[in-house]
Coordinates of C-alpha atoms and ligand atoms in Angstrom, one line a residue:
M14 CA -32.7 -12.6 100.9
S15 CA -32.9 -11.4 104.5
A16 CA -35.2 -8.6 105.5
A17 CA -32.1 -6.4 106.1
G18 CA -30.9 -7.3 102.5
T19 CA -34.3 -6.4 101.0
T20 CA -34.4 -3.1 102.8
K21 CA -30.9 -2.3 101.6
T22 CA -31.9 -3.2 97.9
I23 CA -35.0 -1.0 98.1
A24 CA -33.0 1.9 99.5
Q25 CA -30.4 1.5 96.7
V26 CA -33.1 1.5 94.0
T27 CA -34.8 4.5 95.5
L28 CA -31.5 6.3 95.8
G29 CA -30.6 5.4 92.2
A30 CA -34.0 6.6 90.9
S31 CA -33.8 9.8 92.8
A32 CA -30.3 10.5 91.5
A33 CA -31.5 9.8 87.9
G34 CA -34.4 12.2 88.5
V35 CA -32.2 14.9 89.8
G36 CA -29.8 14.3 86.8
C37 CA -32.7 14.6 84.3
L38 CA -34.0 17.8 85.9
A39 CA -30.5 19.3 86.0
Y40 CA -30.0 18.4 82.3
A41 CA -33.5 19.8 81.4
G42 CA -33.1 23.0 83.4
L43 CA -29.4 23.8 83.0
Y44 CA -28.6 22.5 79.5
E45 CA -31.4 21.7 77.2
V46 CA -33.4 24.8 77.9
R47 CA -30.5 26.7 76.4
A48 CA -29.6 24.2 73.7
F49 CA -31.2 26.3 70.9
V50 CA -31.4 24.8 67.4
L51 CA -32.3 26.2 64.0
R52 CA -34.6 23.8 62.2
R53 CA -34.7 24.1 58.4
V54 CA -37.7 22.9 56.4
T55 CA -38.8 23.2 52.8
V56 CA -42.4 23.8 51.9
P57 CA -43.4 23.4 48.3
V58 CA -46.3 25.9 48.1
L59 CA -45.2 28.4 45.4
P60 CA -46.3 28.4 41.7
A61 CA -44.0 26.6 39.3
G62 CA -41.0 28.7 38.4
A63 CA -41.3 31.0 41.4
T64 CA -38.1 32.2 43.3
P65 CA -37.9 30.6 46.7
V66 CA -38.9 32.7 49.8
R67 CA -37.0 32.2 53.0
V68 CA -39.2 32.6 56.1
L69 CA -37.9 32.8 59.6
Q70 CA -40.4 31.8 62.3
I71 CA -39.9 33.0 65.8
S72 CA -42.2 31.8 68.5
D73 CA -42.8 31.6 72.2
L74 CA -39.7 33.6 73.3
H75 CA -41.2 34.1 76.8
L76 CA -38.5 36.6 77.3
T77 CA -37.3 38.1 80.6
P78 CA -34.6 40.7 81.0
G79 CA -32.3 38.1 82.5
A80 CA -32.6 35.5 79.7
R81 CA -29.3 36.5 78.1
A82 CA -28.5 33.3 76.3
R83 CA -31.9 33.4 74.5
Q84 CA -31.4 37.0 73.6
A85 CA -27.9 36.5 72.2
W86 CA -29.0 33.4 70.2
V87 CA -32.0 35.3 68.6
A88 CA -29.8 38.3 67.8
D89 CA -27.5 36.0 65.7
L90 CA -30.5 34.9 63.6
A91 CA -30.2 38.1 61.6
A92 CA -27.2 36.6 59.9
L93 CA -29.6 34.2 58.1
E94 CA -30.9 37.2 56.1
P95 CA -34.5 35.8 55.7
D96 CA -36.9 37.4 53.3
L97 CA -39.7 37.4 55.9
V98 CA -40.1 37.0 59.7
I99 CA -43.3 35.4 61.2
D100 CA -43.6 35.9 64.9
T101 CA -46.3 33.6 66.3
G102 CA -46.6 35.2 69.8
D103 CA -45.8 34.6 73.4
N104 CA -42.9 37.0 73.2
L105 CA -43.1 38.3 76.8
A106 CA -42.7 36.8 80.3
H107 CA -41.9 40.0 82.3
P108 CA -43.3 43.6 82.4
G109 CA -39.9 44.9 81.5
A110 CA -39.2 42.6 78.6
V111 CA -40.3 44.7 75.6
P112 CA -37.0 46.5 75.0
Y113 CA -35.2 43.1 75.2
V114 CA -37.4 41.5 72.6
L115 CA -36.9 44.4 70.3
S116 CA -33.1 44.5 70.8
S117 CA -32.8 40.7 70.4
L118 CA -34.7 40.9 67.1
G119 CA -32.4 43.7 66.2
R120 CA -31.7 43.7 62.4
L121 CA -34.5 41.2 61.9
L122 CA -36.8 44.2 62.4
D123 CA -35.4 45.6 59.1
V124 CA -36.9 42.5 57.3
P125 CA -40.6 42.4 56.4
G126 CA -42.6 40.8 59.2
V127 CA -46.0 39.7 60.4
F128 CA -47.1 38.8 63.8
V129 CA -49.9 37.5 66.0
W130 CA -50.3 37.5 69.8
G131 CA -50.3 34.7 72.3
S132 CA -51.7 34.6 75.9
N133 CA -48.3 35.3 77.3
D134 CA -48.1 38.6 75.4
Y135 CA -51.2 39.8 77.2
Y136 CA -50.7 38.4 80.7
A137 CA -47.7 37.6 83.0
P138 CA -47.1 34.0 83.8
G139 CA -48.0 32.8 87.3
F140 CA -46.7 29.9 89.4
R141 CA -48.1 26.6 88.5
N142 CA -47.1 23.0 88.8
P143 CA -44.9 22.4 85.7
L144 CA -46.0 18.8 85.5
A145 CA -49.7 19.9 85.3
Y146 CA -48.8 20.9 81.7
L147 CA -48.4 17.2 80.9
L148 CA -51.8 16.2 82.2
R149 CA -54.1 18.6 80.5
P150 CA -54.2 21.9 78.5
S151 CA -53.4 24.8 80.8
R152 CA -56.4 27.0 81.5
P153 CA -55.5 30.7 81.8
R154 CA -57.5 32.4 84.4
V155 CA -57.4 35.9 83.0
E156 CA -59.1 37.6 85.9
T157 CA -56.2 36.8 88.3
K158 CA -53.4 37.6 85.8
T159 CA -51.2 40.7 85.6
P160 CA -51.3 42.5 82.2
L161 CA -48.1 42.8 80.2
P162 CA -47.3 45.8 78.0
W163 CA -48.0 44.1 74.7
Q164 CA -49.1 47.5 73.2
E165 CA -45.5 48.7 73.7
L166 CA -44.3 45.7 71.7
E167 CA -46.9 46.3 69.1
A168 CA -45.7 49.9 68.7
G169 CA -42.1 48.6 68.2
F170 CA -43.2 46.1 65.6
R171 CA -45.3 48.7 63.8
R172 CA -42.4 51.2 63.8
A173 CA -40.4 48.4 62.1
G174 CA -43.1 48.1 59.5
W175 CA -44.3 44.7 60.7
T176 CA -48.0 43.9 60.2
D177 CA -50.3 42.8 63.0
L178 CA -52.3 39.9 61.6
T179 CA -54.8 39.7 64.5
H180 CA -58.1 39.3 62.7
S181 CA -56.5 41.0 59.8
R182 CA -55.4 40.3 56.2
T183 CA -52.5 41.7 54.2
T184 CA -50.5 40.9 51.1
L185 CA -46.7 41.2 50.7
T186 CA -44.8 40.8 47.4
L187 CA -41.4 39.1 48.2
N188 CA -39.0 37.9 45.5
G189 CA -41.8 38.6 43.0
V190 CA -44.2 36.2 44.8
R191 CA -47.5 37.7 46.0
I192 CA -48.1 36.3 49.5
G193 CA -51.4 36.6 51.1
F194 CA -51.7 36.5 54.9
V195 CA -54.6 36.1 57.3
G196 CA -54.4 35.8 61.1
T197 CA -56.3 35.5 64.3
D198 CA -56.0 36.3 68.0
D199 CA -55.2 33.6 70.5
A200 CA -57.5 30.6 70.6
H201 CA -56.0 29.4 73.9
L202 CA -57.5 32.5 75.6
G203 CA -60.7 32.0 73.6
L204 CA -60.0 35.2 71.6
A205 CA -59.8 33.8 68.1
R206 CA -62.5 35.0 65.8
Y207 CA -61.5 33.5 62.5
E208 CA -64.9 34.1 61.0
T209 CA -64.1 37.9 60.9
V210 CA -61.4 37.2 58.3
A211 CA -62.8 34.0 56.8
G212 CA -63.4 33.4 53.1
P213 CA -62.0 31.5 50.1
V214 CA -58.5 32.5 49.1
D215 CA -58.6 34.8 46.0
R216 CA -56.1 33.1 43.6
T217 CA -56.3 36.1 41.3
A218 CA -54.8 38.3 44.0
V219 CA -52.1 36.1 45.6
D220 CA -49.8 33.3 44.5
V221 CA -49.7 31.7 47.9
S222 CA -51.7 32.2 51.1
L223 CA -50.4 31.8 54.7
A224 CA -52.7 31.7 57.7
V225 CA -51.1 32.5 61.0
T226 CA -52.3 31.9 64.6
H227 CA -50.7 31.4 68.0
A228 CA -52.4 28.2 69.2
P229 CA -53.3 25.6 66.6
Y230 CA -56.7 24.6 67.9
R231 CA -58.9 22.7 65.5
S232 CA -61.6 25.5 65.7
V233 CA -59.1 27.8 64.0
I234 CA -57.1 25.6 61.7
D235 CA -60.0 23.6 60.3
P236 CA -61.7 26.6 58.7
M237 CA -58.3 28.0 57.6
V238 CA -57.7 24.8 55.6
A239 CA -61.2 24.7 54.3
D240 CA -60.8 28.3 52.9
G241 CA -57.8 27.1 50.9
H242 CA -54.8 28.6 52.6
D243 CA -51.7 26.8 51.6
L244 CA -49.6 27.0 54.8
L245 CA -50.7 27.4 58.4
V246 CA -48.1 28.7 60.8
A247 CA -48.5 28.4 64.6
G248 CA -46.6 28.1 67.9
H249 CA -47.9 27.6 71.5
T250 CA -47.2 23.9 71.9
H251 CA -43.6 24.2 73.0
G252 CA -43.2 20.9 71.2
G253 CA -44.6 19.2 74.3
Q254 CA -41.7 20.8 76.2
V255 CA -41.0 17.7 78.4
C256 CA -41.0 14.7 76.0
V257 CA -40.1 11.1 76.2
P258 CA -37.0 10.1 74.3
G259 CA -37.8 7.8 71.5
Y260 CA -41.5 8.4 71.9
G261 CA -42.1 12.2 71.7
A262 CA -44.6 14.6 73.1
L263 CA -47.2 13.7 75.7
T264 CA -49.3 16.8 75.2
T265 CA -49.8 19.7 72.7
N266 CA -51.5 22.0 75.2
C267 CA -54.4 22.3 72.8
D268 CA -56.5 19.8 70.8
L269 CA -53.9 19.1 68.1
D270 CA -52.7 15.5 68.2
P271 CA -49.3 14.9 69.8
P272 CA -47.5 13.6 66.6
R273 CA -48.0 17.0 65.1
V274 CA -46.9 18.9 68.1
K275 CA -44.0 20.5 66.2
G276 CA -42.5 20.7 62.8
L277 CA -44.1 20.4 59.3
S278 CA -47.1 18.2 58.8
T279 CA -50.4 18.5 56.9
H280 CA -53.9 19.2 58.0
T281 CA -57.1 18.2 56.3
A282 CA -60.5 19.8 56.7
G283 CA -63.5 20.6 54.5
G284 CA -62.2 18.4 51.7
R285 CA -58.9 20.2 51.4
R286 CA -55.4 19.7 52.7
A287 CA -52.8 22.3 53.7
W288 CA -49.3 22.3 55.2
L289 CA -49.1 23.0 58.9
H290 CA -46.0 24.2 60.6
V291 CA -45.9 24.3 64.4
S292 CA -42.8 25.8 66.1
A293 CA -41.6 24.3 69.4
G294 CA -40.6 27.8 70.3
L295 CA -37.6 29.2 72.0
G296 CA -38.6 29.7 75.7
T297 CA -40.6 28.4 78.5
S298 CA -42.6 29.9 81.4
P299 CA -40.1 31.2 84.0
Y300 CA -42.0 29.0 86.4
A301 CA -41.4 25.8 84.3
P302 CA -37.8 26.5 83.0
V303 CA -37.2 23.0 81.7
R304 CA -37.1 21.2 78.4
F305 CA -36.5 17.5 77.9
A306 CA -36.0 15.8 74.6
C307 CA -37.5 18.9 73.0
R308 CA -34.8 21.6 72.2
P309 CA -35.8 25.2 71.9
E310 CA -35.9 26.2 68.3
A311 CA -36.5 28.8 65.6
T312 CA -37.3 27.6 62.0
L313 CA -36.1 28.7 58.7
M314 CA -38.8 27.7 56.2
T315 CA -37.9 27.9 52.6
L316 CA -41.0 28.2 50.4
T317 CA -40.3 26.6 47.1
A318 CA -42.2 25.9 43.8
Q319 CA -44.5 23.0 43.8
A320 CA -43.4 20.0 41.8
Ligands
FE2_26 FE1 -45.7 29.8 74.8

């Protein structure tokens, strides 16, 4: 091939690769980021003969006033009529988002609920290279961040009767099942102090025990499992957010291994094993509004009797 021919081939390949890149970016930012999906899982953690309990997990909304499609999709989730809502944090991405979170949840606020906070409830997102997320866990620099009005959101949740599980315990009886809950603050910000609520599950007081945290770092989920909680519920990972089709996530944005970046798995620690459910979440940072091979999701978990 002549020099001119080689130059032409390189130009064609470069042009083709650029067009494919632009196409992927357009797909990720214009379509998939709004291609919400409800994932359904069954978790056999209840005592024999117990009535199933339907739990809706909402996570990582990262809501802004202008995110109308996300708001509308979440509002429709009330039609599922779950028995319980678990909100695993990162609700906010804008100082004015609190009323939009509350109105989107709408009738879900009439359902019993529990919640924990994520870093993006406390602080507004800042600009960063979206691809840096793929290289290493993000490191929030709190000192340069703008606070968000999470206390307003907390007031709204509390008005609805929802329970803040931040370093707290509670028990709810749903469908005749005594469900114990324990939760922590956000490990991604270094705020988790599981030791303040640690201790073996009291099987005389509860039929099943759930442990809730925003970011599933091993420092939090290991002792939760060792204490005997049956199901751990977390968000934060965004499912890897930008994934490789046929391969999966490249990162979890924490020290969980990528194969367990989203969905139902198990976790073993201290000689025990528990179920772990991680939500890929519904939103993204406004500065990285793309998802690829990782659709935004909410999860309806049906807790059923153990075999
Ligand atoms: Fe998030």
